[in-house]
Coordinates of C-alpha atoms and ligand atoms in Angstrom, one line a residue:
X1 CA 0.0 0.0 0.0
X2 CA 1.4 3.4 -1.1
X3 CA -0.7 6.5 -0.7
X4 CA -1.0 9.1 -3.4
X5 CA 0.1 11.8 -0.9
X6 CA 0.7 11.6 2.9
X7 CA -0.1 14.8 4.6
X8 CA -0.2 13.1 8.0
X9 CA 3.4 12.1 7.8
X10 CA 4.4 15.7 7.2
X11 CA 2.3 17.1 10.1
X12 CA 3.8 14.5 12.5
X13 CA 7.3 15.6 11.5
X14 CA 6.7 19.2 12.5
X15 CA 3.8 18.9 15.0
X16 CA 5.3 20.8 18.0
X17 CA 6.2 23.8 15.9
X18 CA 2.9 23.9 14.1
X19 CA 0.8 23.5 17.2
X20 CA 2.7 26.3 18.9
X21 CA 2.3 28.6 16.0
X22 CA -1.4 27.9 15.7
X23 CA -1.7 28.3 19.5
X24 CA -0.2 31.8 19.2
X25 CA -2.8 32.9 16.6
X26 CA -5.5 31.6 18.9
X27 CA -4.0 33.4 21.9
X28 CA -3.7 36.7 19.9
X29 CA -7.1 36.2 18.2
X30 CA -5.4 37.4 15.0
X31 CA -7.6 35.2 12.9
X32 CA -7.6 37.2 9.6
X33 CA -4.4 38.6 8.1
X34 CA -2.4 39.8 11.2
X35 CA 1.3 39.2 12.2
X36 CA 1.5 35.5 11.2
X37 CA 0.4 36.3 7.6
X38 CA 2.7 39.3 7.4
X39 CA 5.6 37.2 8.7
X40 CA 4.9 34.6 6.0
X41 CA 4.8 37.2 3.3
X42 CA 8.3 38.4 4.3
X43 CA 9.6 34.9 4.0
X44 CA 7.8 33.9 0.8
X45 CA 8.8 36.9 -1.3
X46 CA 12.5 36.3 -1.2
X47 CA 12.0 32.6 -1.6
X48 CA 10.4 33.3 -5.0
X49 CA 13.1 35.9 -5.9
X50 CA 10.5 38.7 -5.7
X51 CA 10.3 42.0 -3.9
X52 CA 6.6 41.4 -2.9
X53 CA 4.4 38.6 -1.8
X54 CA 0.8 39.3 -0.9
X55 CA -1.1 36.5 0.8
X56 CA -4.7 35.8 -0.2
X57 CA -7.4 33.2 0.5
X58 CA -6.8 30.7 -2.4
X59 CA -4.6 30.2 -5.5
X60 CA -7.6 31.0 -7.6
X61 CA -8.1 34.4 -5.9
X62 CA -4.4 35.0 -6.3
X63 CA -4.7 34.5 -10.1
X64 CA -7.9 36.6 -10.2
X65 CA -6.3 39.5 -8.4
X66 CA -3.1 39.2 -10.4
X67 CA -5.3 39.6 -13.6
X68 CA -7.2 42.6 -12.0
X69 CA -3.9 44.3 -10.9
X70 CA -2.7 44.0 -14.5
X71 CA -6.0 45.7 -15.6
X72 CA -7.5 42.7 -17.4
X73 CA -11.2 43.3 -18.0
X74 CA -14.2 42.5 -20.0
X75 CA -13.5 42.3 -23.7
X76 CA -9.8 41.4 -23.2
X77 CA -8.3 38.1 -24.2
X78 CA -5.7 36.2 -22.1
X79 CA -3.8 33.3 -23.7
X80 CA -3.6 30.2 -21.5
X81 CA -2.6 26.5 -22.1
X82 CA -5.4 24.0 -22.9
X83 CA -4.0 21.5 -20.5
X84 CA -4.2 22.9 -17.0
X85 CA -6.3 22.8 -13.9
X86 CA -9.6 24.6 -14.6
X87 CA -8.8 27.4 -12.1
X88 CA -6.4 29.0 -14.7
X89 CA -9.3 29.5 -17.1
X90 CA -11.9 30.3 -14.4
X91 CA -9.7 33.2 -13.0
X92 CA -9.6 34.8 -16.5
X93 CA -13.4 34.3 -16.8
X94 CA -14.0 36.0 -13.5
X95 CA -12.5 39.3 -14.9
X96 CA -14.9 39.1 -17.9
X97 CA -12.0 38.5 -20.2
X98 CA -11.9 35.5 -22.6
X99 CA -9.4 32.7 -22.0
X100 CA -7.8 31.9 -25.4
X101 CA -6.3 28.5 -25.5
X102 CA -3.1 27.2 -27.1
X103 CA -1.8 23.6 -27.0
X104 CA 1.0 22.4 -24.8
X105 CA 4.4 21.2 -25.9
X106 CA 4.6 17.4 -26.4
X107 CA 7.7 16.9 -24.1
X108 CA 7.3 19.6 -21.4
X109 CA 3.5 19.5 -21.2
X110 CA 3.6 23.3 -20.7
X111 CA 2.4 26.1 -23.0
X112 CA 4.0 25.6 -26.5
X113 CA 5.6 28.9 -27.4
X114 CA 5.4 28.1 -31.1
X115 CA 1.6 28.2 -30.9
X116 CA 1.3 31.6 -29.1
X117 CA 1.6 34.1 -31.9
X118 CA -1.2 32.6 -34.0
X119 CA -3.5 33.1 -31.0
X120 CA -2.8 36.8 -30.6
X121 CA -5.5 39.3 -31.7
X122 CA -6.0 43.0 -31.2
X123 CA -7.8 42.1 -27.9
X124 CA -5.0 40.1 -26.4
X125 CA -3.7 41.7 -23.2
X126 CA -1.8 38.9 -21.4
X127 CA -0.2 35.5 -21.6
X128 CA -0.7 33.2 -18.6
X129 CA 1.7 30.2 -18.8
X130 CA 1.3 27.4 -16.2
X131 CA 4.2 25.7 -14.6
X132 CA 2.4 22.4 -14.9
X133 CA 3.2 19.5 -12.6
X134 CA 6.1 21.5 -11.1
X135 CA 8.0 22.0 -14.4
X136 CA 8.6 25.6 -15.5
X137 CA 7.0 26.7 -18.8
X138 CA 9.6 27.6 -21.4
X139 CA 9.7 31.3 -20.3
X140 CA 12.4 32.9 -22.6
X141 CA 10.4 32.6 -25.8
X142 CA 7.2 33.4 -24.0
X143 CA 8.7 36.6 -22.5
X144 CA 10.1 37.5 -25.9
X145 CA 6.7 37.2 -27.6
X146 CA 5.1 39.2 -24.8
X147 CA 7.7 41.9 -25.2
X148 CA 7.2 42.0 -29.0
X149 CA 3.4 42.4 -28.7
X150 CA 3.4 44.5 -25.5
X151 CA 1.6 41.9 -23.4
X152 CA 1.6 41.3 -19.7
X153 CA 2.9 37.9 -18.4
X154 CA 1.1 36.3 -15.5
X155 CA 2.6 33.1 -14.2
X156 CA 0.3 30.4 -12.8
X157 CA 2.8 29.1 -10.3
X158 CA 0.3 27.1 -8.3
X159 CA 2.2 23.9 -8.8
X160 CA 5.7 25.3 -8.9
X161 CA 7.0 26.5 -5.5
X162 CA 10.8 26.7 -5.8
X163 CA 10.9 25.5 -9.4
X164 CA 13.5 27.2 -11.5
X165 CA 13.9 28.1 -15.2
X166 CA 17.6 28.6 -16.1
X167 CA 18.2 29.5 -12.5
X168 CA 15.3 31.9 -12.2
X169 CA 12.5 31.1 -9.7
X170 CA 9.0 30.5 -10.9
X171 CA 6.9 33.5 -9.8
X172 CA 9.6 36.0 -10.6
X173 CA 9.9 35.9 -14.4
X174 CA 6.6 37.5 -15.5
X175 CA 5.0 40.7 -14.3
X176 CA 3.0 39.0 -11.6
X177 CA 2.3 35.4 -10.5
X178 CA -0.2 33.4 -8.5
X179 CA 0.6 30.6 -6.1
X180 CA -1.7 28.2 -4.3
X181 CA -1.2 26.7 -0.8
X182 CA -4.0 24.2 -1.1
X183 CA -3.0 21.4 1.3
X184 CA -1.8 19.0 -1.4
X185 CA 0.4 21.6 -3.2
X186 CA 4.2 21.6 -2.6
X187 CA 3.7 24.2 0.0
X188 CA 0.4 23.5 1.7
X189 CA -1.7 25.3 4.3
X190 CA -4.0 23.5 6.7
X191 CA -7.0 24.8 4.7
X192 CA -7.1 27.2 1.7
X193 CA -4.4 29.7 0.9
X194 CA -2.7 31.6 -2.0
X195 CA -0.4 34.5 -2.8
X196 CA 0.7 36.7 -5.5
X197 CA 4.3 37.5 -6.1
X198 CA 5.7 40.5 -8.1
X199 CA 8.5 43.0 -8.4
X200 CA 6.0 45.6 -9.4
X201 CA 5.2 48.0 -6.5
X202 CA 1.9 49.2 -8.0
X203 CA 0.6 45.6 -8.7
X204 CA 1.5 44.6 -5.1
X205 CA -0.3 47.6 -3.7
X206 CA -3.4 47.0 -5.8
X207 CA -3.6 43.3 -4.8
X208 CA -3.4 44.4 -1.1
X209 CA -6.3 46.7 -1.5
X210 CA -8.4 44.4 -3.6
X211 CA -8.0 41.4 -1.2
X212 CA -9.5 43.5 1.6
X213 CA -12.7 44.9 0.1
X214 CA -11.0 47.6 -2.0
X215 CA -10.1 49.7 1.0
X216 CA -6.6 50.9 1.7
X217 CA -7.9 52.5 4.9
X218 CA -10.6 50.6 6.7
X219 CA -14.1 51.6 5.5
X220 CA -12.8 54.0 2.9
X221 CA -13.6 51.9 -0.2
X222 CA -12.1 53.5 -3.3
X223 CA -12.2 50.3 -5.3
X224 CA -14.7 47.4 -5.6
X225 CA -12.7 44.7 -4.0
X226 CA -13.2 41.2 -2.5
X227 CA -12.9 39.3 0.7
X228 CA -9.8 37.4 -0.4
X229 CA -7.8 37.7 2.9
X230 CA -5.6 34.9 4.2
X231 CA -6.5 33.5 7.6
X232 CA -4.0 33.9 10.5
X233 CA -3.8 30.2 11.1
X234 CA -2.8 29.6 7.5
X235 CA -0.2 32.2 7.7
X236 CA 1.2 30.6 10.9
X237 CA 1.3 27.1 9.3
X238 CA 3.0 28.4 6.1
X239 CA 5.5 30.5 8.1
X240 CA 6.6 27.3 10.0
X241 CA 6.7 25.3 6.7
X242 CA 9.0 27.8 5.0
X243 CA 11.9 26.4 7.0
X244 CA 11.4 22.9 5.4
X245 CA 10.2 23.6 1.9
X246 CA 13.7 23.1 0.3
X247 CA 14.2 19.8 2.2
X248 CA 10.8 18.6 1.0
X249 CA 11.4 19.7 -2.5
X250 CA 14.6 17.7 -2.6
X251 CA 12.6 14.7 -1.3
X252 CA 10.3 15.1 -4.2
X253 CA 13.1 15.5 -6.7
X254 CA 14.9 12.4 -5.4
X255 CA 11.7 10.3 -5.7
X256 CA 11.3 11.7 -9.2
X257 CA 14.8 10.8 -10.2
X258 CA 14.4 7.2 -8.9
X259 CA 11.1 6.8 -10.7
X260 CA 12.9 8.0 -13.9
X261 CA 15.7 5.5 -13.5
X262 CA 13.3 2.6 -12.8
X263 CA 10.9 3.5 -15.6
X264 CA 13.5 4.1 -18.3
X265 CA 13.2 0.7 -19.9
X266 CA 9.6 -0.2 -19.0
X267 CA 7.8 -0.8 -22.3
X268 CA 4.5 1.0 -22.6
X269 CA 5.4 3.7 -20.0
X270 CA 6.4 7.2 -21.0
X271 CA 8.1 8.8 -18.0
X272 CA 7.9 12.6 -17.7
X273 CA 10.8 14.6 -19.2
X274 CA 12.7 17.1 -17.2
X275 CA 13.7 19.8 -19.6
X276 CA 17.3 21.0 -19.7
X277 CA 16.2 24.4 -18.5
X278 CA 14.3 23.3 -15.5
X279 CA 14.6 22.6 -11.8
X280 CA 11.5 20.4 -11.7
X281 CA 9.8 20.3 -8.3
X282 CA 7.7 17.2 -9.1
X283 CA 4.3 18.5 -7.8
X284 CA 2.8 15.6 -9.9
X285 CA 4.7 12.7 -11.2
X286 CA 2.9 12.4 -14.6
X287 CA 3.6 9.3 -16.6
X288 CA 1.7 8.4 -19.8
X289 CA 0.3 4.9 -20.7
X290 CA -1.9 3.9 -23.6
X291 CA -4.4 1.9 -21.6
X292 CA -4.6 4.4 -18.8
X293 CA -8.0 3.7 -17.3
X294 CA -7.3 -0.1 -16.9
X295 CA -3.8 0.6 -15.5
X296 CA -5.3 3.1 -13.0
X297 CA -7.9 0.5 -11.9
X298 CA -5.3 -2.2 -11.4
X299 CA -3.0 0.0 -9.4
X300 CA -5.9 1.1 -7.2
X301 CA -6.8 -2.5 -6.6
X302 CA -3.2 -3.2 -5.6
X303 CA -3.4 -0.4 -3.0
X304 CA -1.4 2.2 -4.9
X305 CA -2.7 5.8 -4.8
X306 CA -3.0 7.2 -8.3
X307 CA -4.6 10.2 -9.9
X308 CA -5.3 11.9 -13.3
X309 CA -4.2 15.5 -13.9
X310 CA -6.4 16.2 -15.9
X311 CA -8.8 13.9 -17.7
X312 CA -10.4 16.7 -19.7
X313 CA -8.5 19.6 -21.2
X314 CA -10.1 23.1 -20.8
X315 CA -11.5 23.2 -24.4
X316 CA -13.6 20.1 -23.8
X317 CA -15.0 21.0 -20.4
X318 CA -18.7 21.7 -20.3
X319 CA -18.3 25.0 -18.5
X320 CA -16.2 26.3 -21.4
X321 CA -18.4 25.0 -24.3
X322 CA -19.0 28.7 -25.1
X323 CA -15.4 28.9 -26.5
X324 CA -16.7 26.7 -29.3
X325 CA -13.9 24.2 -29.5
X326 CA -14.1 20.5 -30.5
X327 CA -12.0 17.4 -30.1
X328 CA -9.0 17.7 -32.3
X329 CA -8.3 21.4 -31.7
X330 CA -5.5 20.8 -29.2
X331 CA -4.2 17.3 -29.9
X332 CA -1.3 17.2 -27.4
X333 CA -3.5 18.3 -24.5
X334 CA -6.1 15.7 -25.5
X335 CA -3.5 13.0 -25.6
X336 CA -2.4 13.9 -22.1
X337 CA -6.0 13.9 -21.0
X338 CA -6.4 10.4 -22.4
X339 CA -3.0 8.9 -21.2
X340 CA -1.8 10.8 -18.2
X341 CA -1.5 8.9 -14.9
X342 CA -0.1 10.5 -11.7
X343 CA 1.9 8.2 -9.5
X344 CA 2.4 8.6 -5.7
X345 CA 4.5 11.7 -5.1
X346 CA 5.2 13.4 -1.8
X347 CA 8.4 14.5 0.0
X348 CA 8.5 11.5 2.5
X349 CA 8.0 8.9 -0.3
X350 CA 10.8 6.3 0.3
X351 CA 12.9 4.4 -2.2
X352 CA 11.1 1.2 -1.2
X353 CA 7.8 2.8 -1.9
X354 CA 8.9 4.0 -5.3
X355 CA 10.1 0.5 -6.1
X356 CA 6.8 -1.0 -5.0
X357 CA 4.9 1.4 -7.2
X358 CA 7.0 0.6 -10.2
X359 CA 6.7 -3.2 -9.6
X360 CA 2.9 -2.9 -9.4
X361 CA 2.9 -0.7 -12.5
X362 CA 4.8 -3.3 -14.5
X363 CA 2.2 -5.9 -13.6
X364 CA -0.6 -3.5 -14.5
X365 CA 0.6 -2.6 -18.0
Ligands
LIG401 C1 -4.4 24.4 -7.5 C2 -4.3 25.2 -8.8 C3 -4.9 26.5 -8.9 C4 -5.9 27.0 -7.9 O1 -5.5 27.0 -6.6 P1 -6.5 26.9 -5.4 O2 -5.7 27.3 -4.2 O3 -7.1 25.5 -5.4 O4 -7.6 27.9 -5.6 C5 -4.7 27.2 -10.0 N1 -3.9 26.7 -11.0 C6 -3.3 25.5 -11.0 C7 -2.4 25.1 -12.1 C8 -3.5 24.7 -9.8 O5 -2.9 23.5 -9.8

């Protein structure tokens, strides 16, 4: 039996520190924003290589506010990859702008830069690459296209805490980025959480105002904002976890390397490729197999935790039928939807567990 993720193991390893930090929030009754959240922001900004981090309620609200800070509005178009978690597209939709999809690259599974220019129109305002599964998108060509067409770049870094592209941290390469601290993410809260990161002072200030009902000064609402504030308890948990994130990331990377070695010559399994430019942080260990659904079932029956990220690309989701796409429009994304299988991946995953998963996978193929 190998679980898909093991959040209990991680809590046990840091329980005294976490309990004390949560206890302090309770003692102070600083339940919303407050010193623990501010402390976390001062730790997270430099971790991403950014001047500012502004903590919010979820990764989705981080992306929403990142788009609003960049003045994305109704009538605008934002280019996103067709293979991503739906939140990327939803956040664009919340602003009234239209998500315009492009296919992903067949090896990196991130936005294919060669497909972007054909999707640009007079309404395009931004490109939102996703660092999918913990692998950075190919940012240099994306940034060059954005510069050429005067577009904002918003990184969806929800799966890429600590990931690097040619030595640069995810979250620091575009104009603004959104991170998620959903419990299963590489840096997880004990509830919901998110943050934007940016080097742009204006963008950081706007997000701070918008997360708290649009008021810079309490009750003086100059903008129509949101209740997207981070809870004090989440800030306290994340602040404690910042001391361990690099150790945990190395745990994921080691497990990823071992999977890669053991799967190299397994017929019928396509292991994920770590691109030369990336420090992959293995949020998801995404293999591809032709008979995915039967392999998934067999692994589940053998007690191996598995998942699919994601079975349906954005253009084929019911909620985005209005975009007018059909099967065949984004073939690489569709192939990932049909063949992707996520193997157990978490920092505490042992070599023995990785070997057990691979043995069961061989039987299931
Ligand atoms: C998790 C995730 C989000 C949304 O984050 P939440 O904290 O769940 O709102 C956005 N984009 C991607 C790629 C994600 O994986």
